[in-house]
mmCIF file of C-alpha atoms and ligand atoms in Angstrom:
data_model
loop_
_atom_site.group_PDB
_atom_site.id
_atom_site.type_symbol
_atom_site.label_atom_id
_atom_site.label_comp_id
_atom_site.label_asym_id
_atom_site.label_seq_id
_atom_site.Cartn_x
_atom_site.Cartn_y
_atom_site.Cartn_z
ATOM 1 C CA UNK D 122 116.133 90.596 200.619
ATOM 2 C CA UNK D 123 115.462 86.965 201.649
ATOM 3 C CA UNK D 124 112.752 88.041 204.273
ATOM 4 C CA UNK D 125 110.790 90.104 201.907
ATOM 5 C CA UNK D 126 108.448 92.881 202.816
ATOM 6 C CA UNK D 127 107.867 93.531 206.469
ATOM 7 C CA UNK D 128 104.185 93.116 207.076
ATOM 8 C CA UNK D 129 103.976 93.697 210.775
ATOM 9 C CA UNK D 130 105.315 93.374 214.203
ATOM 10 C CA UNK D 131 104.006 91.483 217.178
ATOM 11 C CA UNK D 132 105.272 92.118 220.728
ATOM 12 C CA UNK D 133 108.165 89.708 220.308
ATOM 13 C CA UNK D 134 107.674 88.558 216.630
ATOM 14 C CA UNK D 135 108.171 89.852 213.079
ATOM 15 C CA UNK D 136 106.175 88.836 209.911
ATOM 16 C CA UNK D 137 107.491 89.163 206.400
ATOM 17 C CA UNK D 138 105.928 88.462 202.966
ATOM 18 C CA UNK D 139 107.692 86.284 200.448
ATOM 19 C CA UNK D 140 106.917 85.610 196.799
ATOM 20 C CA UNK D 141 103.968 83.242 196.055
ATOM 21 C CA UNK D 142 101.722 83.704 198.957
ATOM 22 C CA UNK D 143 104.329 82.720 201.455
ATOM 23 C CA UNK D 144 105.348 84.373 204.589
ATOM 24 C CA UNK D 145 108.318 84.390 207.011
ATOM 25 C CA UNK D 146 107.486 84.417 210.873
ATOM 26 C CA UNK D 147 110.514 85.454 212.854
ATOM 27 C CA UNK D 148 110.482 84.875 216.651
ATOM 28 C CA UNK D 149 112.956 87.146 218.493
ATOM 29 C CA UNK D 150 114.573 86.767 222.006
ATOM 30 C CA UNK D 151 112.327 89.309 223.327
ATOM 31 C CA UNK D 152 110.425 88.647 226.427
ATOM 32 C CA UNK D 153 107.195 90.231 227.815
ATOM 33 C CA UNK D 154 106.024 90.143 231.403
ATOM 34 C CA UNK D 155 102.921 91.902 232.758
ATOM 35 C CA UNK D 156 102.205 92.870 229.054
ATOM 36 C CA UNK D 157 105.478 94.890 228.838
ATOM 37 C CA UNK D 158 108.496 93.981 226.609
ATOM 38 C CA UNK D 159 111.475 93.983 228.682
ATOM 39 C CA UNK D 160 114.838 95.647 227.502
ATOM 40 C CA UNK D 161 116.730 92.419 228.173
ATOM 41 C CA UNK D 162 116.381 89.449 225.776
ATOM 42 C CA UNK D 163 116.625 85.735 226.642
ATOM 43 C CA UNK D 164 119.175 84.028 224.354
ATOM 44 C CA UNK D 165 117.640 81.406 222.202
ATOM 45 C CA UNK D 166 114.051 82.069 223.371
ATOM 46 C CA UNK D 167 113.023 82.602 219.830
ATOM 47 C CA UNK D 168 114.618 79.312 218.627
ATOM 48 C CA UNK D 169 112.826 77.427 221.499
ATOM 49 C CA UNK D 170 109.292 78.849 220.522
ATOM 50 C CA UNK D 171 110.003 78.271 216.912
ATOM 51 C CA UNK D 172 111.145 74.654 217.462
ATOM 52 C CA UNK D 173 108.340 73.953 219.744
ATOM 53 C CA UNK D 174 105.621 75.182 217.473
ATOM 54 C CA UNK D 175 107.182 73.330 214.466
ATOM 55 C CA UNK D 176 107.202 70.263 216.601
ATOM 56 C CA UNK D 177 103.503 70.574 217.456
ATOM 57 C CA UNK D 178 102.642 71.490 213.768
ATOM 58 C CA UNK D 179 104.517 68.346 212.708
ATOM 59 C CA UNK D 180 102.444 66.233 215.157
ATOM 60 C CA UNK D 181 99.024 67.580 214.809
ATOM 61 C CA UNK D 182 98.773 67.470 210.921
ATOM 62 C CA UNK D 183 96.256 64.599 211.176
ATOM 63 C CA UNK D 184 94.046 66.659 213.473
ATOM 64 C CA UNK D 185 94.207 69.892 211.383
ATOM 65 C CA UNK D 186 96.420 71.100 208.425
ATOM 66 C CA UNK D 187 98.738 74.005 209.382
ATOM 67 C CA UNK D 188 100.509 76.845 207.589
ATOM 68 C CA UNK D 189 104.090 75.545 208.230
ATOM 69 C CA UNK D 190 106.078 74.982 205.006
ATOM 70 C CA UNK D 191 109.653 74.945 206.554
ATOM 71 C CA UNK D 192 111.793 75.826 209.559
ATOM 72 C CA UNK D 193 114.729 77.883 208.358
ATOM 73 C CA UNK D 194 118.352 76.900 209.248
ATOM 74 C CA UNK D 195 118.565 79.847 211.784
ATOM 75 C CA UNK D 196 115.955 77.908 213.830
ATOM 76 C CA UNK D 197 114.071 81.053 214.778
ATOM 77 C CA UNK D 198 112.153 81.630 211.543
ATOM 78 C CA UNK D 199 109.539 79.578 209.615
ATOM 79 C CA UNK D 200 108.191 79.872 206.191
ATOM 80 C CA UNK D 201 104.390 79.570 206.221
ATOM 81 C CA UNK D 202 101.450 79.541 203.740
ATOM 82 C CA UNK D 203 99.695 82.931 203.541
ATOM 83 C CA UNK D 204 96.180 82.618 204.779
ATOM 84 C CA UNK D 205 93.194 84.759 205.292
ATOM 85 C CA UNK D 206 93.086 84.817 209.143
ATOM 86 C CA UNK D 207 89.938 84.587 210.881
ATOM 87 C CA UNK D 208 89.458 87.595 213.118
ATOM 88 C CA UNK D 209 88.956 85.616 216.489
ATOM 89 C CA UNK D 210 91.309 84.014 218.889
ATOM 90 C CA UNK D 211 90.491 80.478 219.693
ATOM 91 C CA UNK D 212 91.312 80.027 223.380
ATOM 92 C CA UNK D 213 90.931 76.544 225.012
ATOM 93 C CA UNK D 214 91.049 76.347 228.740
ATOM 94 C CA UNK D 215 91.667 73.026 230.744
ATOM 95 C CA UNK D 216 92.232 74.724 234.015
ATOM 96 C CA UNK D 217 90.760 77.824 235.927
ATOM 97 C CA UNK D 218 93.345 80.516 235.367
ATOM 98 C CA UNK D 219 93.860 84.050 234.178
ATOM 99 C CA UNK D 220 90.784 86.083 233.339
ATOM 100 C CA UNK D 221 88.458 82.952 233.774
ATOM 101 C CA UNK D 222 89.030 83.158 237.568
ATOM 102 C CA UNK D 223 87.392 86.490 237.861
ATOM 103 C CA UNK D 224 84.626 85.629 235.542
ATOM 104 C CA UNK D 225 83.944 82.404 237.399
ATOM 105 C CA UNK D 226 83.895 84.098 240.675
ATOM 106 C CA UNK D 227 81.520 86.896 239.558
ATOM 107 C CA UNK D 228 79.146 84.757 237.405
ATOM 108 C CA UNK D 229 79.819 81.140 237.978
ATOM 109 C CA UNK D 230 80.438 80.887 234.347
ATOM 110 C CA UNK D 231 83.354 81.395 231.754
ATOM 111 C CA UNK D 232 82.230 82.653 228.428
ATOM 112 C CA UNK D 233 78.851 81.276 228.732
ATOM 113 C CA UNK D 234 80.043 77.887 230.022
ATOM 114 C CA UNK D 235 78.451 77.153 233.329
ATOM 115 C CA UNK D 236 80.886 75.497 235.662
ATOM 116 C CA UNK D 237 80.290 73.508 238.766
ATOM 117 C CA UNK D 238 80.170 75.482 241.998
ATOM 118 C CA UNK D 239 83.197 75.400 244.385
ATOM 119 C CA UNK D 240 86.114 75.405 242.036
ATOM 120 C CA UNK D 241 89.434 76.884 243.242
ATOM 121 C CA UNK D 242 91.795 78.919 241.293
ATOM 122 C CA UNK D 243 94.071 76.645 238.976
ATOM 123 C CA UNK D 244 91.561 73.751 239.470
ATOM 124 C CA UNK D 245 91.367 71.359 236.423
ATOM 125 C CA UNK D 246 88.068 71.750 234.672
ATOM 126 C CA UNK D 247 85.632 68.808 234.351
ATOM 127 C CA UNK D 248 86.149 69.333 230.491
ATOM 128 C CA UNK D 249 88.231 71.607 228.408
ATOM 129 C CA UNK D 250 86.185 74.633 227.316
ATOM 130 C CA UNK D 251 86.406 76.787 224.174
ATOM 131 C CA UNK D 252 86.350 80.489 225.036
ATOM 132 C CA UNK D 253 86.931 82.606 222.057
ATOM 133 C CA UNK D 254 88.015 86.177 222.086
ATOM 134 C CA UNK D 255 88.368 89.116 219.728
ATOM 135 C CA UNK D 256 91.835 90.176 218.466
ATOM 136 C CA UNK D 257 92.255 93.617 220.154
ATOM 137 C CA UNK D 258 94.713 95.674 218.202
ATOM 138 C CA UNK D 259 96.147 97.063 221.421
ATOM 139 C CA UNK D 260 95.640 96.024 225.019
ATOM 140 C CA UNK D 261 93.995 92.812 226.016
ATOM 141 C CA UNK D 262 91.818 90.432 224.016
ATOM 142 C CA UNK D 263 88.211 90.585 224.903
ATOM 143 C CA UNK D 264 86.396 87.395 225.671
ATOM 144 C CA UNK D 265 83.187 86.936 223.536
ATOM 145 C CA UNK D 266 80.275 84.596 223.788
ATOM 146 C CA UNK D 267 79.776 81.790 221.244
ATOM 147 C CA UNK D 268 76.812 83.909 219.815
ATOM 148 C CA UNK D 269 79.201 86.741 219.190
ATOM 149 C CA UNK D 270 81.829 84.641 217.701
ATOM 150 C CA UNK D 271 79.215 83.055 215.379
ATOM 151 C CA UNK D 272 78.289 86.485 214.366
ATOM 152 C CA UNK D 273 81.718 87.214 213.353
ATOM 153 C CA UNK D 274 82.858 83.875 211.505
ATOM 154 C CA UNK D 275 79.383 82.089 210.875
ATOM 155 C CA UNK D 276 77.895 79.421 212.985
ATOM 156 C CA UNK D 277 79.210 76.540 210.859
ATOM 157 C CA UNK D 278 82.673 77.847 210.833
ATOM 158 C CA UNK D 279 82.646 78.338 214.516
ATOM 159 C CA UNK D 280 81.573 74.979 215.203
ATOM 160 C CA UNK D 281 84.416 73.746 213.028
ATOM 161 C CA UNK D 282 87.162 75.786 214.743
ATOM 162 C CA UNK D 283 85.725 74.888 218.216
ATOM 163 C CA UNK D 284 86.063 71.175 217.352
ATOM 164 C CA UNK D 285 89.463 71.620 216.083
ATOM 165 C CA UNK D 286 90.790 73.654 218.919
ATOM 166 C CA UNK D 287 89.424 71.146 221.621
ATOM 167 C CA UNK D 288 90.964 68.347 219.657
ATOM 168 C CA UNK D 289 94.395 70.059 219.259
ATOM 169 C CA UNK D 290 94.317 71.116 223.002
ATOM 170 C CA UNK D 291 93.338 67.671 224.193
ATOM 171 C CA UNK D 292 96.120 66.011 222.019
ATOM 172 C CA UNK D 293 98.802 68.468 223.305
ATOM 173 C CA UNK D 294 97.817 68.732 226.874
ATOM 174 C CA UNK D 295 97.853 64.932 227.337
ATOM 175 C CA UNK D 296 101.130 64.636 225.547
ATOM 176 C CA UNK D 297 102.748 67.397 227.731
ATOM 177 C CA UNK D 298 101.275 66.123 230.982
ATOM 178 C CA UNK D 299 103.185 62.865 230.301
ATOM 179 C CA UNK D 300 106.320 64.896 230.221
ATOM 180 C CA UNK D 301 105.732 66.915 233.233
ATOM 181 C CA UNK D 302 104.188 69.982 231.935
ATOM 182 C CA UNK D 303 100.527 71.185 232.340
ATOM 183 C CA UNK D 304 99.228 73.306 229.520
ATOM 184 C CA UNK D 305 96.566 75.179 231.491
ATOM 185 C CA UNK D 306 95.211 76.959 228.639
ATOM 186 C CA UNK D 307 96.258 77.913 224.952
ATOM 187 C CA UNK D 308 95.227 79.969 222.066
ATOM 188 C CA UNK D 309 94.926 79.091 218.373
ATOM 189 C CA UNK D 310 94.588 81.103 215.365
ATOM 190 C CA UNK D 311 92.975 79.761 212.191
ATOM 191 C CA UNK D 312 92.941 81.050 208.601
ATOM 192 C CA UNK D 313 91.461 80.095 205.309
ATOM 193 C CA UNK D 314 93.405 78.869 202.172
ATOM 194 C CA UNK D 315 90.402 79.170 199.694
ATOM 195 C CA UNK D 316 87.786 77.257 201.695
ATOM 196 C CA UNK D 317 90.175 75.110 203.545
ATOM 197 C CA UNK D 318 90.537 75.660 207.322
ATOM 198 C CA UNK D 319 94.170 75.856 208.310
ATOM 199 C CA UNK D 320 95.911 76.366 211.610
ATOM 200 C CA UNK D 321 98.285 79.337 211.666
ATOM 201 C CA UNK D 322 100.264 81.519 213.886
ATOM 202 C CA UNK D 323 102.332 79.750 216.486
ATOM 203 C CA UNK D 324 100.750 77.071 218.517
ATOM 204 C CA UNK D 325 101.220 75.418 221.744
ATOM 205 C CA UNK D 326 104.277 77.463 222.849
ATOM 206 C CA UNK D 327 104.767 79.026 226.238
ATOM 207 C CA UNK D 328 104.080 82.615 224.588
ATOM 208 C CA UNK D 329 100.594 81.278 223.339
ATOM 209 C CA UNK D 330 99.838 79.059 226.476
ATOM 210 C CA UNK D 331 100.146 78.791 230.139
ATOM 211 C CA UNK D 332 102.614 76.146 230.879
ATOM 212 C CA UNK D 333 102.759 74.913 234.541
ATOM 213 C CA UNK D 334 105.409 72.609 236.081
ATOM 214 C CA UNK D 335 103.240 69.423 236.797
ATOM 215 C CA UNK D 336 105.343 68.407 239.898
ATOM 216 C CA UNK D 337 104.597 71.749 241.628
ATOM 217 C CA UNK D 338 100.873 71.632 240.734
ATOM 218 C CA UNK D 339 98.821 72.860 243.852
ATOM 219 C CA UNK D 340 95.272 74.274 243.019
ATOM 220 C CA UNK D 341 93.877 76.874 245.476
ATOM 221 C CA UNK D 342 96.297 79.649 244.230
ATOM 222 C CA UNK D 343 98.030 80.994 241.049
ATOM 223 C CA UNK D 344 100.660 78.430 239.828
ATOM 224 C CA UNK D 345 104.283 79.395 238.906
ATOM 225 C CA UNK D 346 104.865 79.763 235.324
ATOM 226 C CA UNK D 347 107.170 77.022 233.861
ATOM 227 C CA UNK D 348 109.156 79.606 231.670
ATOM 228 C CA UNK D 349 108.684 83.123 233.250
ATOM 229 C CA UNK D 350 108.632 82.740 237.037
ATOM 230 C CA UNK D 351 112.260 83.880 237.590
ATOM 231 C CA UNK D 352 111.409 87.040 235.449
ATOM 232 C CA UNK D 353 108.192 87.754 237.310
ATOM 233 C CA UNK D 354 109.791 87.139 240.620
ATOM 234 C CA UNK D 355 112.603 89.482 239.881
ATOM 235 C CA UNK D 356 110.206 92.232 238.459
ATOM 236 C CA UNK D 357 108.027 91.923 241.728
ATOM 237 C CA UNK D 358 111.147 92.174 243.810
ATOM 238 C CA UNK D 359 112.343 95.434 242.191
ATOM 239 C CA UNK D 360 109.191 97.216 242.993
ATOM 240 C CA UNK D 361 108.499 97.995 239.326
ATOM 241 C CA UNK D 362 105.059 99.571 238.681
ATOM 242 C CA UNK D 363 104.603 97.375 235.588
ATOM 243 C CA UNK D 364 104.346 100.453 233.299
ATOM 244 C CA UNK D 365 106.909 100.759 230.392
ATOM 245 C CA UNK D 366 109.911 100.645 230.398
ATOM 246 C CA UNK D 367 110.506 97.333 232.381
ATOM 247 C CA UNK D 368 113.617 96.597 234.340
ATOM 248 C CA UNK D 369 116.796 95.216 232.818
ATOM 249 C CA UNK D 370 117.148 91.449 233.854
ATOM 250 C CA UNK D 371 120.486 90.529 235.660
ATOM 251 C CA UNK D 372 122.460 87.809 234.133
ATOM 252 C CA UNK D 373 121.343 85.078 236.712
ATOM 253 C CA UNK D 374 117.646 85.617 235.918
ATOM 254 C CA UNK D 375 118.526 85.601 232.065
ATOM 255 C CA UNK D 376 120.455 82.300 232.429
ATOM 256 C CA UNK D 377 117.808 80.771 234.692
ATOM 257 C CA UNK D 378 114.914 81.706 232.375
ATOM 258 C CA UNK D 379 116.882 80.482 229.278
ATOM 259 C CA UNK D 380 117.359 77.117 230.991
ATOM 260 C CA UNK D 381 113.650 76.940 231.505
ATOM 261 C CA UNK D 382 112.779 77.422 228.043
ATOM 262 C CA UNK D 383 115.388 75.011 226.903
ATOM 263 C CA UNK D 384 114.106 72.548 229.422
ATOM 264 C CA UNK D 385 110.590 72.884 228.201
ATOM 265 C CA UNK D 386 111.831 72.277 224.634
ATOM 266 C CA UNK D 387 113.749 69.228 225.707
ATOM 267 C CA UNK D 388 110.961 67.604 227.922
ATOM 268 C CA UNK D 389 108.305 68.113 225.286
ATOM 269 C CA UNK D 390 110.305 67.185 222.091
ATOM 270 C CA UNK D 391 112.640 64.663 223.716
ATOM 271 C CA UNK D 392 115.321 66.099 221.424
ATOM 272 C CA UNK D 393 118.586 67.844 222.875
ATOM 273 C CA UNK D 394 118.387 71.421 222.160
ATOM 274 C CA UNK D 395 121.925 71.136 220.695
ATOM 275 C CA UNK D 396 120.513 68.985 218.116
ATOM 276 C CA UNK D 397 117.850 71.445 217.159
ATOM 277 C CA UNK D 398 120.553 74.177 216.835
ATOM 278 C CA UNK D 399 122.669 72.026 214.675
ATOM 279 C CA UNK D 400 119.699 71.189 212.369
ATOM 280 C CA UNK D 401 116.287 72.579 213.167
ATOM 281 C CA UNK D 402 114.489 70.167 210.889
ATOM 282 C CA UNK D 403 114.882 67.452 213.589
ATOM 283 C CA UNK D 404 111.623 68.588 215.118
ATOM 284 C CA UNK D 405 109.709 67.690 211.989
ATOM 285 C CA UNK D 406 110.881 63.979 211.925
HETATM 286 C C1 LIG F 771 99.298 86.613 210.266
HETATM 287 N N1 LIG F 771 99.704 87.573 212.332
HETATM 288 C C2 LIG F 771 100.111 87.792 213.647
HETATM 289 C C3 LIG F 771 101.665 89.687 213.578
HETATM 290 C C4 LIG F 771 103.852 88.218 213.767
HETATM 291 C C5 LIG F 771 102.673 87.673 213.765
HETATM 292 N N2 LIG F 771 99.759 82.388 207.797
HETATM 293 C C6 LIG F 771 99.371 83.646 207.946
HETATM 294 N N3 LIG F 771 98.854 84.255 206.840
HETATM 295 C C7 LIG F 771 98.345 85.498 206.967
HETATM 296 N N4 LIG F 771 98.709 86.151 207.997
HETATM 297 C C8 LIG F 771 99.233 85.744 209.200
HETATM 298 C C9 LIG F 771 99.653 84.447 209.143
HETATM 299 C C10 LIG F 771 100.163 83.787 210.241
HETATM 300 N N5 LIG F 771 100.572 83.214 211.055
HETATM 301 C C11 LIG F 771 99.756 86.361 211.638
HETATM 302 N N6 LIG F 771 99.138 88.541 211.485
HETATM 303 C C12 LIG F 771 98.940 87.923 210.286
HETATM 304 C C13 LIG F 771 101.446 88.329 213.669
HETATM 305 C C14 LIG F 771 102.854 90.334 213.675
HETATM 306 C C15 LIG F 771 103.970 89.592 213.801
HETATM 307 F F1 LIG F 771 105.005 87.621 213.854
#
């Protein structure tokens, strides 16, 4: 079997072991919203995410080595170096969104970072902040303090992954903003190859980040999602209670959402998506 032994399933991805400390990560076309995977897929979503992650891996090598070995011809799977993954999620936030809004409103801080008074939802933060979280097996990841994170990975290792996470985010957010996409926040996962720190998982995709359309940016309220807004709007309209199973998506919502994923790919990479389908290695050049 070319994909080896099945090691695990994420909500929308699969992981397999190959010979020689290599893995295959396969991105499906499944989509989740309000934490529920919907019964209807988005054609080529897995290819868009795989291509985008590979694009960023190729462009951030000088900031941090990563696990990517190859993008397979199917465009939705990558071969990766097997790492000993660190058990924390490295979240970087450049804007006030998601769980940080509530934390800020109740404490004036986010994960121990004091923030200026008077920030509105979706405001850009004065500086990007590193807000680590634990990897919850089920349900939501839990924000932890820098002290707790240091207790898990060690103070020196924490300082290193904080520095790398911030550098990766700054590079990508700056790049994306020039192409009309705000990366409001993002999550990295690092692992060790011996004593070398290596970026793993998928990085800087719409599934691991909040992408917002820059031309619609209006702080003071929640921002539309670049990729999932049609799906969210449809789900809200149906009156679905957000417990499984989710609703099937109508063809127009599927088509509109696919177009948004492809648009994100083309804007960020500058590569026609058809060129990626013809030869996925174009994102590595
Ligand atoms: C690894 N996950 C998350 C779970 C998925 C993905 N390079 C690596 N070495 C060892 N382990 C992992 C990685 C990576 N990336 C990633 N869990 C372990 C995960 C389920 C399905 F697609």
